Amino acid sequence: MGDLSSEERRSITLGKHQNGATEPHIEGKQIHSFSVSFTSRNELSCSVCSSNNSCQTVRSRTKLMNVLIGKRKPREVHFIFKALIEEGHRPTLVTYTTLLAALTLQKHFKSISSLLVKVEQDGLKPDSIFFNALINAFSESGNMIEAMKLFHKMKEKECKPTTSTFNTLIKGFGIIGNPEESLKLLDIMLERDVKPNDRTYNILVRAWCNEGDIKEAWNIVYRMISSGVKPDAVTYNTIARAYAEKGETSRAEAMISMMQNEKVEPNERTCGIIVNGYCKEGNMTDALRFLYRMKDLGVHPNLVVFNSLIKGFLDSTDPDGVDETLSLMEEFGVKPDVVTFSTIMNAWSSAGLMDKCQEIFDDMAKAAIEPDIHAFSILAKGYVRSREPEKAEGVLKLMHKSGVYPNVVIFTTIISGWCSAGKMEYANKLFDKMCEMDVPPNLKTFETLIWGYGEAKQPWKAEEFLAVMEKKGIRPQRKTVQLVADAWRAIGFLSKAKRIVNGSGDDKHEMYRDRKLHDQKEKQNGSYLGSPVILPMDNRHNGTTSMVIKTLKSSSSRRFITVGNSVLLSNVCRFRAIRVWQMQLAPCAC
């Protein structure tokens, strides 16, 4: 992805959908960095916008932005917004609200604070919908201090909080693990004559369930009933999930009778929770039994159920169970999706058989199923595990062709591959590329690079990243600092390690001198070998243990389901037996 001219960045191709709506098609090279500026924009050149009239272009672009939000394509939303500004149009409050949704999806929370100021500068009066979107952004980020400030500011702006406002705040306190504050907000709602709805209570139920306090969750249900709000499938599903996550799936299944007594029918989600719960417990007998029970409940098994079963049988190394599940999928007329393929890909990847993993990935394309970011991540992680970082980085090119934008996880995974191979120049180049593409590195990214430079005997480079972290607004943790100290200690500079731990700074001249001293020392000892080959941190042998994979028999027989004129791949691969076990090996004498 090379550098782009300003014309290339501005160019956009609009494609027609079946419903007549247009959507921007942005080539991979064009998706570079669409950082939105709220502080400056071109003079209004649109005569309609400058006269404060309703502009058709702004309305249609805003509608398109909303379509893209629904498709979870926030980067394209930024592109359209930026183009709108450059063309001299004035965004409406709805446009800004949609942009806010895009920022929230991307978790670009730092950009959100300036958005309210920009809206007011444009002479727009924020309404409750805009405030709710702002509060939601801060709630999603876990910044409840800012969320509550906005809540109080609504009163200043003569904007009355709605039930949706309170629901968002209640959700936010649930996210940060403080359901007690969520409960206080329910009391404030009642004091202000704002009526709680079923969503209010369901969010509270989820908040307590997330903390593992199912008893308190049931108390919310009883309070819900006493207030005249009837629990629905969402209420019961939330508690059922909590039971399943605690390894008590049988109690989740027992709730079906309770639901039926309350005239609430279990749905696909209820059944998916139960099947997935049994699978996670390794209880595949009950998982399969419940699949057949779904027919009596009048619920048709969906892909979530089948994908859970496939993963469960793979985790249990039960190829016959996988076979039966794939046959049942065909019987029920359920077509595989990207999750089905990804689950089987992950099995081959974990087993270290990347040729099989790649084969399944290719089959997915033949089945006209578009791979998602998770499928690409499995592929990249597999190549890193098999110590093929060049192939892992090649996954980025595949993503480019598919129009899937890489995230911080996949970049960090590939960087770890280069670090493990001891090729830090490639790791650093990929880090630069990541920043150029406006993908913010996280703590794991920096710790991976610091570890890599430590293993490469270049502690000065590792230390430089502490400053880079500060510039990126990421605070180094104790573990991060310790990695840098260990890097200095590994080459015999104990005083430097102590300096790092104690937090005293070093200037660049001293760091450069330390590097020269280290290089001279290595050359004198005859051990100056450049970048060493580094084994992955989590794949090093302890001297006695090695993973041995035995494939007794594998069949790649394929069946096709014909639906209308489309032919989709149903049975992507049959595992007759895949067994992974630990074998004690004698220490290598070489």
XYZ file of C-alpha atoms in Angstrom:
590
model
C 0.000 0.000 0.000
C 2.021 2.889 -1.276
C 1.678 6.595 -0.707
C -1.389 8.178 -2.271
C -1.856 11.491 -3.974
C -4.534 13.875 -2.729
C -6.555 13.151 -5.868
C -6.441 9.400 -5.202
C -7.592 9.941 -1.637
C -10.498 12.041 -2.793
C -11.559 9.688 -5.582
C -14.570 7.521 -4.868
C -16.551 5.099 -6.929
C -20.259 4.735 -6.207
C -21.850 1.349 -6.888
C -25.549 0.525 -7.165
C -27.258 -2.007 -4.944
C -30.361 -3.958 -5.757
C -32.412 -1.539 -3.686
C -31.101 1.383 -5.719
C -28.987 2.844 -2.911
C -25.441 3.841 -3.646
C -22.489 2.789 -1.578
C -18.881 3.880 -1.949
C -16.487 1.252 -3.182
C -13.080 2.196 -1.876
C -10.090 0.316 -3.160
C -7.663 -1.064 -0.624
C -5.028 1.481 -1.657
C -7.479 4.263 -1.026
C -8.302 3.127 2.497
C -5.204 4.709 3.951
C -6.004 7.154 6.697
C -9.218 9.091 6.906
C -8.608 11.048 10.081
C -11.479 13.480 10.422
C -10.651 17.050 11.395
C -13.224 18.842 13.518
C -11.228 22.028 13.885
C -10.911 23.135 10.276
C -12.857 22.835 7.077
C -13.218 24.498 3.693
C -15.372 27.575 3.168
C -18.969 26.775 2.293
C -19.142 26.697 -1.501
C -22.611 25.137 -1.652
C -25.159 27.922 -2.149
C -27.906 25.836 -0.525
C -25.830 25.105 2.601
C -24.596 28.715 2.892
C -28.196 29.940 2.918
C -29.023 27.445 5.706
C -31.485 25.560 3.520
C -31.864 21.782 3.357
C -29.254 20.432 0.944
C -30.160 17.323 -1.049
C -26.490 16.275 -1.289
C -26.052 16.427 2.487
C -29.280 14.455 3.021
C -28.346 11.720 0.532
C -24.772 11.438 1.843
C -26.022 11.260 5.429
C -28.440 8.508 4.424
C -25.555 6.639 2.803
C -23.460 7.065 5.947
C -26.285 5.459 7.954
C -26.388 2.530 5.517
C -22.638 2.035 6.018
C -23.030 2.140 9.801
C -25.563 -0.681 9.444
C -22.967 -2.603 7.435
C -20.350 -1.822 10.106
C -18.111 0.100 7.696
C -17.082 3.138 9.784
C -13.985 3.983 7.738
C -16.118 4.573 4.660
C -18.330 6.829 6.777
C -15.265 8.956 7.568
C -14.422 9.085 3.875
C -17.862 10.397 2.922
C -17.892 12.939 5.757
C -14.479 14.262 4.759
C -15.533 14.511 1.104
C -18.673 16.380 2.167
C -16.577 18.960 4.020
C -14.039 19.315 1.192
C -16.858 19.940 -1.277
C -18.022 22.893 0.800
C -21.184 21.457 2.372
C -22.488 22.026 5.907
C -23.201 18.809 7.814
C -26.494 18.591 9.664
C -26.939 17.419 13.247
C -28.015 14.024 11.861
C -24.766 13.878 9.858
C -22.714 14.548 13.003
C -24.730 11.980 14.949
C -23.971 9.374 12.278
C -20.290 10.310 12.324
C -20.361 9.874 16.093
C -21.688 6.342 15.624
C -18.743 5.626 13.284
C -16.217 6.919 15.826
C -17.822 4.748 18.500
C -17.625 1.649 16.281
C -13.937 2.328 15.683
C -13.370 3.068 19.372
C -11.813 6.424 18.438
C -13.024 7.880 21.706
C -10.414 10.663 21.888
C -11.948 12.344 18.825
C -15.405 12.421 20.400
C -14.779 15.130 22.996
C -14.225 17.816 20.339
C -17.348 16.839 18.396
C -19.810 18.626 20.697
C -17.742 21.825 20.442
C -17.698 21.537 16.642
C -21.482 21.061 16.496
C -22.050 24.184 18.598
C -19.533 26.165 16.508
C -21.603 25.307 13.451
C -24.619 26.897 15.118
C -26.401 23.579 15.606
C -28.383 22.872 18.766
C -27.705 19.369 20.116
C -30.862 17.338 20.757
C -31.452 14.364 23.049
C -30.554 11.924 20.246
C -27.142 13.561 19.772
C -26.512 13.683 23.533
C -27.533 10.023 23.823
C -25.048 9.120 21.084
C -22.294 11.064 22.913
C -23.154 9.414 26.229
C -23.189 6.020 24.523
C -19.695 6.621 23.119
C -18.257 7.401 26.552
C -20.215 4.542 28.140
C -18.804 2.104 25.585
C -15.298 3.344 26.402
C -15.923 2.898 30.123
C -15.456 6.634 30.777
C -18.472 7.134 33.000
C -17.133 10.387 34.465
C -17.443 12.082 31.052
C -20.741 10.288 30.391
C -22.224 11.698 33.611
C -20.869 15.183 32.820
C -22.795 15.075 29.540
C -25.865 13.821 31.399
C -25.775 16.919 33.625
C -24.994 19.162 30.650
C -28.252 18.061 29.019
C -30.126 19.982 31.704
C -28.040 23.091 31.016
C -28.959 22.829 27.343
C -32.649 22.372 28.235
C -32.542 18.888 26.814
C -34.585 16.401 28.826
C -33.018 12.964 29.396
C -35.098 10.142 27.966
C -35.479 6.511 28.926
C -32.830 5.793 26.284
C -30.431 8.201 28.045
C -30.804 6.364 31.355
C -30.558 2.968 29.662
C -27.254 3.979 28.099
C -25.842 5.166 31.426
C -27.059 2.012 33.195
C -25.328 -0.041 30.492
C -22.121 1.991 30.942
C -21.890 1.320 34.674
C -22.541 -2.343 33.890
C -19.623 -2.342 31.442
C -17.211 -1.078 34.117
C -18.515 -3.652 36.589
C -20.469 -1.298 38.845
C -24.084 -2.520 38.812
C -24.735 -0.769 42.131
C -24.480 2.611 40.356
C -26.724 1.237 37.612
C -29.329 0.488 40.262
C -29.085 4.064 41.629
C -29.876 5.385 38.156
C -33.066 3.320 38.134
C -34.124 5.133 41.308
C -33.294 8.519 39.713
C -35.466 7.589 36.727
C -38.440 6.971 38.975
C -37.819 10.210 40.868
C -37.872 12.170 37.584
C -40.975 10.406 36.286
C -39.007 8.739 33.477
C -40.614 5.348 32.989
C -38.250 2.339 32.825
C -39.008 -0.126 30.019
C -38.180 -3.782 29.485
C -34.781 -2.791 28.057
C -33.962 -0.892 31.277
C -34.527 -3.965 33.404
C -32.818 -6.307 30.929
C -29.680 -4.137 30.986
C -29.703 -4.309 34.791
C -30.153 -8.085 34.695
C -27.170 -8.333 32.343
C -25.069 -6.044 34.559
C -25.535 -8.357 37.576
C -25.065 -11.499 35.464
C -21.783 -10.123 34.115
C -20.611 -9.883 37.713
C -21.650 -13.495 38.291
C -24.356 -12.485 40.777
C -27.320 -14.433 39.428
C -29.243 -14.082 42.691
C -29.253 -10.271 42.348
C -30.216 -10.651 38.680
C -33.317 -12.591 39.750
C -34.121 -9.792 42.248
C -34.201 -7.372 39.302
C -36.601 -9.723 37.511
C -38.926 -9.727 40.548
C -38.741 -5.920 40.699
C -39.464 -5.811 36.981
C -42.618 -7.881 37.432
C -43.803 -5.810 40.405
C -43.484 -2.628 38.307
C -45.806 -4.104 35.684
C -43.131 -4.868 33.071
C -43.234 -8.447 31.810
C -39.934 -10.335 31.450
C -39.316 -11.396 27.860
C -37.062 -13.900 26.087
C -34.113 -11.486 26.427
C -34.524 -11.484 30.228
C -34.506 -15.271 30.514
C -31.777 -15.712 27.888
C -29.482 -13.385 29.827
C -29.815 -15.457 32.990
C -29.561 -18.708 31.034
C -26.260 -17.493 29.569
C -24.998 -16.675 33.073
C -25.789 -20.225 34.228
C -24.073 -21.677 31.145
C -20.962 -19.542 31.699
C -20.773 -20.884 35.268
C -20.826 -24.437 33.931
C -24.438 -24.974 35.037
C -26.054 -25.441 31.616
C -28.554 -27.952 33.002
C -30.050 -25.098 35.075
C -30.215 -22.980 31.929
C -32.147 -25.769 30.179
C -34.471 -26.066 33.186
C -35.480 -22.425 32.648
C -37.360 -23.429 29.485
C -40.222 -24.802 31.583
C -40.329 -21.561 33.563
C -40.441 -19.539 30.326
C -43.303 -21.653 28.976
C -45.239 -21.216 32.226
C -44.916 -17.447 31.802
C -46.065 -17.721 28.167
C -42.606 -16.781 26.897
C -41.482 -19.079 24.093
C -37.820 -20.086 23.917
C -36.217 -18.893 20.687
C -33.149 -19.691 18.600
C -30.983 -17.667 20.953
C -32.198 -19.620 23.987
C -31.359 -22.899 22.292
C -28.017 -21.592 21.040
C -27.016 -20.625 24.584
C -27.859 -24.110 25.893
C -26.128 -26.031 23.099
C -23.051 -23.805 23.350
C -23.024 -24.218 27.138
C -23.011 -28.014 26.928
C -20.296 -27.863 24.257
C -18.071 -25.680 26.445
C -18.555 -28.143 29.289
C -17.449 -30.932 26.941
C -20.856 -32.564 27.396
C -21.458 -33.366 23.740
C -24.043 -36.045 24.540
C -26.428 -33.503 26.063
C -25.554 -30.945 23.399
C -26.642 -33.340 20.636
C -29.654 -34.503 22.678
C -30.845 -30.926 23.025
C -30.485 -30.396 19.274
C -33.131 -33.086 18.734
C -35.258 -31.568 21.538
C -35.392 -28.293 19.614
C -37.849 -29.931 17.204
C -40.315 -30.476 20.083
C -39.876 -26.827 21.078
C -40.715 -25.732 17.552
C -37.336 -24.074 17.093
C -35.393 -24.720 13.894
C -31.647 -25.237 14.532
C -29.629 -22.369 13.071
C -25.995 -21.848 12.178
C -25.087 -20.738 15.713
C -26.185 -24.135 17.046
C -24.399 -26.132 14.353
C -21.217 -24.075 14.597
C -21.168 -24.624 18.374
C -21.537 -28.363 17.844
C -18.753 -28.482 15.253
C -16.401 -26.605 17.568
C -17.415 -28.786 20.515
C -16.732 -32.010 18.635
C -13.429 -30.667 17.313
C -12.366 -29.671 20.833
C -13.316 -33.171 21.967
C -11.381 -34.687 19.020
C -14.537 -36.497 17.947
C -14.477 -36.686 14.110
C -17.622 -38.824 14.002
C -19.477 -36.065 15.861
C -18.245 -33.502 13.328
C -19.430 -35.803 10.537
C -22.870 -36.212 12.123
C -23.225 -32.456 12.608
C -22.342 -31.736 8.977
C -24.872 -34.358 7.879
C -27.544 -32.769 10.111
C -26.776 -29.365 8.602
C -27.545 -30.778 5.185
C -30.657 -32.517 6.506
C -31.995 -29.284 8.001
C -31.040 -27.287 4.914
C -28.613 -25.059 6.822
C -25.746 -23.738 4.730
C -22.290 -23.198 6.226
C -21.118 -19.642 6.814
C -17.795 -17.948 7.491
C -17.896 -19.123 11.137
C -18.272 -22.762 10.046
C -15.244 -22.505 7.788
C -13.268 -20.504 10.359
C -13.924 -23.108 13.063
C -12.497 -25.896 10.901
C -9.643 -23.634 9.768
C -8.777 -23.004 13.405
C -8.649 -26.748 14.106
C -6.094 -27.304 11.325
C -4.165 -24.159 12.316
C -3.951 -25.231 15.972
C -2.712 -28.621 14.815
C 0.056 -26.896 12.840
C -1.249 -28.131 9.482
C -1.305 -24.874 7.566
C -1.677 -26.504 4.138
C -5.035 -27.907 5.304
C -5.958 -24.571 6.901
C -5.199 -22.747 3.646
C -7.201 -25.361 1.719
C -10.292 -24.697 3.833
C -9.787 -20.958 3.349
C -9.670 -21.483 -0.418
C -12.801 -23.668 -0.229
C -14.559 -20.786 1.469
C -13.882 -18.596 -1.562
C -15.153 -21.348 -3.883
C -18.343 -21.462 -1.825
C -18.804 -17.713 -2.493
C -18.495 -16.955 1.230
C -16.546 -13.792 2.022
C -13.914 -14.265 4.732
C -14.122 -11.867 7.677
C -11.416 -10.398 9.888
C -11.536 -13.454 12.170
C -10.870 -15.869 9.290
C -7.884 -13.794 8.169
C -6.624 -13.642 11.777
C -6.716 -17.445 12.032
C -4.695 -17.692 8.832
C -2.121 -15.122 9.981
C -1.813 -16.638 13.467
C -1.351 -20.093 11.972
C 1.528 -18.943 9.776
C 3.130 -17.195 12.753
C 2.840 -20.416 14.770
C 4.474 -22.356 11.938
C 7.247 -19.747 11.826
C 6.391 -18.405 8.405
C 6.035 -14.659 9.042
C 6.393 -13.800 5.356
C 3.243 -15.826 4.626
C 1.535 -14.223 7.634
C 2.260 -10.779 6.198
C 1.000 -12.038 2.844
C -2.417 -12.352 4.505
C -2.559 -8.538 4.485
C -2.496 -8.648 0.678
C -5.370 -11.128 0.683
C -7.301 -8.790 2.961
C -6.565 -5.914 0.611
C -8.059 -7.881 -2.309
C -11.125 -8.791 -0.239
C -11.687 -5.227 0.963
C -11.306 -6.238 4.624
C -9.422 -3.662 6.679
C -6.826 -5.065 9.118
C -7.143 -4.314 12.822
C -4.648 -3.998 15.665
C -4.908 -7.704 16.538
C -3.837 -8.976 13.123
C -1.015 -6.424 12.831
C 0.285 -7.339 16.295
C 0.082 -11.043 15.445
C 2.206 -10.609 12.314
C 4.651 -8.309 14.126
C 5.099 -11.065 16.732
C 5.963 -13.442 13.899
C 8.790 -11.220 12.686
C 9.970 -10.678 16.276
C 10.047 -14.429 16.872
C 12.070 -14.866 13.663
C 14.554 -12.251 14.892
C 13.881 -9.986 11.901
C 13.216 -6.751 13.738
C 13.619 -4.554 10.668
C 10.540 -6.234 9.178
C 8.661 -5.950 12.470
C 9.465 -2.241 12.635
C 8.434 -1.665 9.004
C 5.108 -3.335 9.697
C 4.635 -1.162 12.786
C 5.208 1.950 10.639
C 2.752 0.652 8.044
C 0.202 0.045 10.778
C 0.469 3.658 11.966
C 0.309 4.986 8.382
C -2.944 3.080 7.903
C -4.397 4.743 11.002
C -4.621 1.510 12.987
C -3.713 2.561 16.565
C -1.229 0.196 18.252
C -2.177 -1.074 21.701
C -0.207 -2.135 24.766
C 0.257 -5.660 23.382
C 1.761 -4.263 20.160
C 4.399 -2.297 22.048
C 5.211 -5.116 24.475
C 5.670 -7.473 21.518
C 8.154 -5.093 19.853
C 9.979 -4.426 23.130
C 10.275 -8.171 23.740
C 11.535 -8.651 20.177
C 14.271 -6.041 20.522
C 15.201 -7.524 23.884
C 15.654 -10.958 22.334
C 17.627 -9.351 19.488
C 20.036 -7.867 22.071
C 19.046 -4.301 21.181
C 17.766 -2.865 24.481
C 18.267 0.731 23.334
C 15.684 0.140 20.623
C 13.373 -1.466 23.174
C 13.737 1.586 25.413
C 12.959 3.966 22.551
C 9.493 2.426 22.327
C 8.669 3.625 25.846
C 8.810 7.183 24.489
C 6.765 6.183 21.423
C 4.129 4.724 23.736
C 3.848 8.000 25.635
C 3.398 9.898 22.351
C 0.628 7.496 21.342
C -1.105 8.046 24.685
C -0.481 4.512 25.983
C 0.838 4.273 29.521
C 3.564 1.626 29.989
C 2.632 -0.978 32.597
C 4.995 -2.499 35.144
C 5.403 -5.527 32.890
C 6.329 -3.245 29.969
C 9.069 -1.501 31.939
C 10.318 -4.852 33.226
C 10.693 -6.107 29.633
C 13.006 -3.165 28.860
C 14.971 -3.732 32.085
C 15.342 -7.438 31.266
C 16.645 -6.482 27.824
C 19.463 -4.424 29.379
C 20.151 -7.080 31.999
C 20.458 -9.774 29.307
C 23.528 -8.056 27.818
C 25.148 -7.398 31.189
C 24.148 -3.757 31.780
C 22.739 -4.178 35.280
C 22.955 -0.471 36.114
C 20.841 0.313 33.068
C 18.275 -2.271 34.105
C 18.127 -0.707 37.561
C 17.756 2.769 36.013
C 14.770 1.627 33.951
C 13.035 0.028 36.938
C 13.665 3.100 39.095
C 12.307 5.335 36.380
C 15.295 7.637 35.923
C 15.766 8.876 32.359
C 18.650 8.551 29.965
C 19.365 10.907 27.111
C 19.864 9.714 23.555
C 23.657 10.313 23.654
C 24.049 7.981 26.620
C 21.833 5.343 24.994
C 23.922 5.567 21.782
C 27.101 5.177 23.857
C 25.663 2.091 25.578
C 24.874 0.603 22.188
C 28.449 1.148 20.928
C 29.890 -0.346 24.132
C 27.670 -3.409 23.680
C 28.690 -3.868 20.020
C 32.397 -3.583 20.898
C 31.986 -6.101 23.700
C 30.242 -8.563 21.378
C 32.953 -8.228 18.717
C 35.728 -8.739 21.283
C 34.038 -11.931 22.455
C 33.611 -13.112 18.866
C 29.878 -13.417 19.343
C 28.617 -10.539 17.206
C 26.161 -12.398 14.989
C 23.593 -9.743 14.187
C 19.937 -10.579 14.716
C 19.488 -14.065 16.236
C 16.700 -16.450 15.317
C 14.082 -16.219 18.065
C 11.580 -18.939 18.866
C 8.019 -17.846 19.701
C 7.585 -17.095 23.409
C 4.767 -19.614 23.805
C 6.202 -22.346 21.558
C 9.615 -22.955 23.114
C 10.477 -26.517 24.077
C 11.173 -27.098 27.742
C 13.730 -29.743 26.754
C 11.451 -32.703 27.270
C 8.084 -31.913 25.760
C 7.006 -31.633 22.151
C 3.601 -31.565 20.528
C 3.047 -34.528 18.242
C 0.119 -34.569 15.866
C -1.157 -37.768 14.405
C -3.712 -37.857 11.628
C -4.902 -41.435 11.284
C -7.131 -40.906 8.319
C -8.526 -37.883 6.565
C -11.075 -37.692 3.834
C -11.614 -34.614 1.744
C -14.844 -35.842 0.251
C -17.146 -32.984 -0.565
C -20.869 -32.703 -0.919
C -22.734 -29.874 -2.525
C -26.166 -28.504 -1.730
C -28.042 -27.044 -4.650
C -30.309 -24.163 -3.683
C -31.948 -22.683 -6.755
C -29.132 -21.964 -9.157
C -26.443 -21.548 -6.515
C -24.151 -24.371 -5.538
C -22.590 -24.012 -2.098
C -20.000 -26.161 -0.475
C -21.559 -27.999 2.459
C -19.124 -30.551 3.707
C -15.775 -28.808 3.584
C -13.760 -31.584 5.106
C -14.383 -34.785 7.018
C -12.165 -35.539 9.916
C -11.931 -39.254 10.521
C -9.486 -38.738 13.352
C -7.326 -35.890 14.572
C -5.532 -36.563 17.789
C -3.153 -34.247 19.549
C -1.226 -35.350 22.540
C 1.989 -34.669 24.469
C 4.917 -37.027 23.996
C 7.978 -37.040 26.195
C 11.099 -36.816 24.069
C 14.663 -37.507 25.038
C 16.817 -34.347 25.131
C 18.488 -33.636 21.796
C 22.143 -34.691 21.850
C 23.124 -32.317 19.057
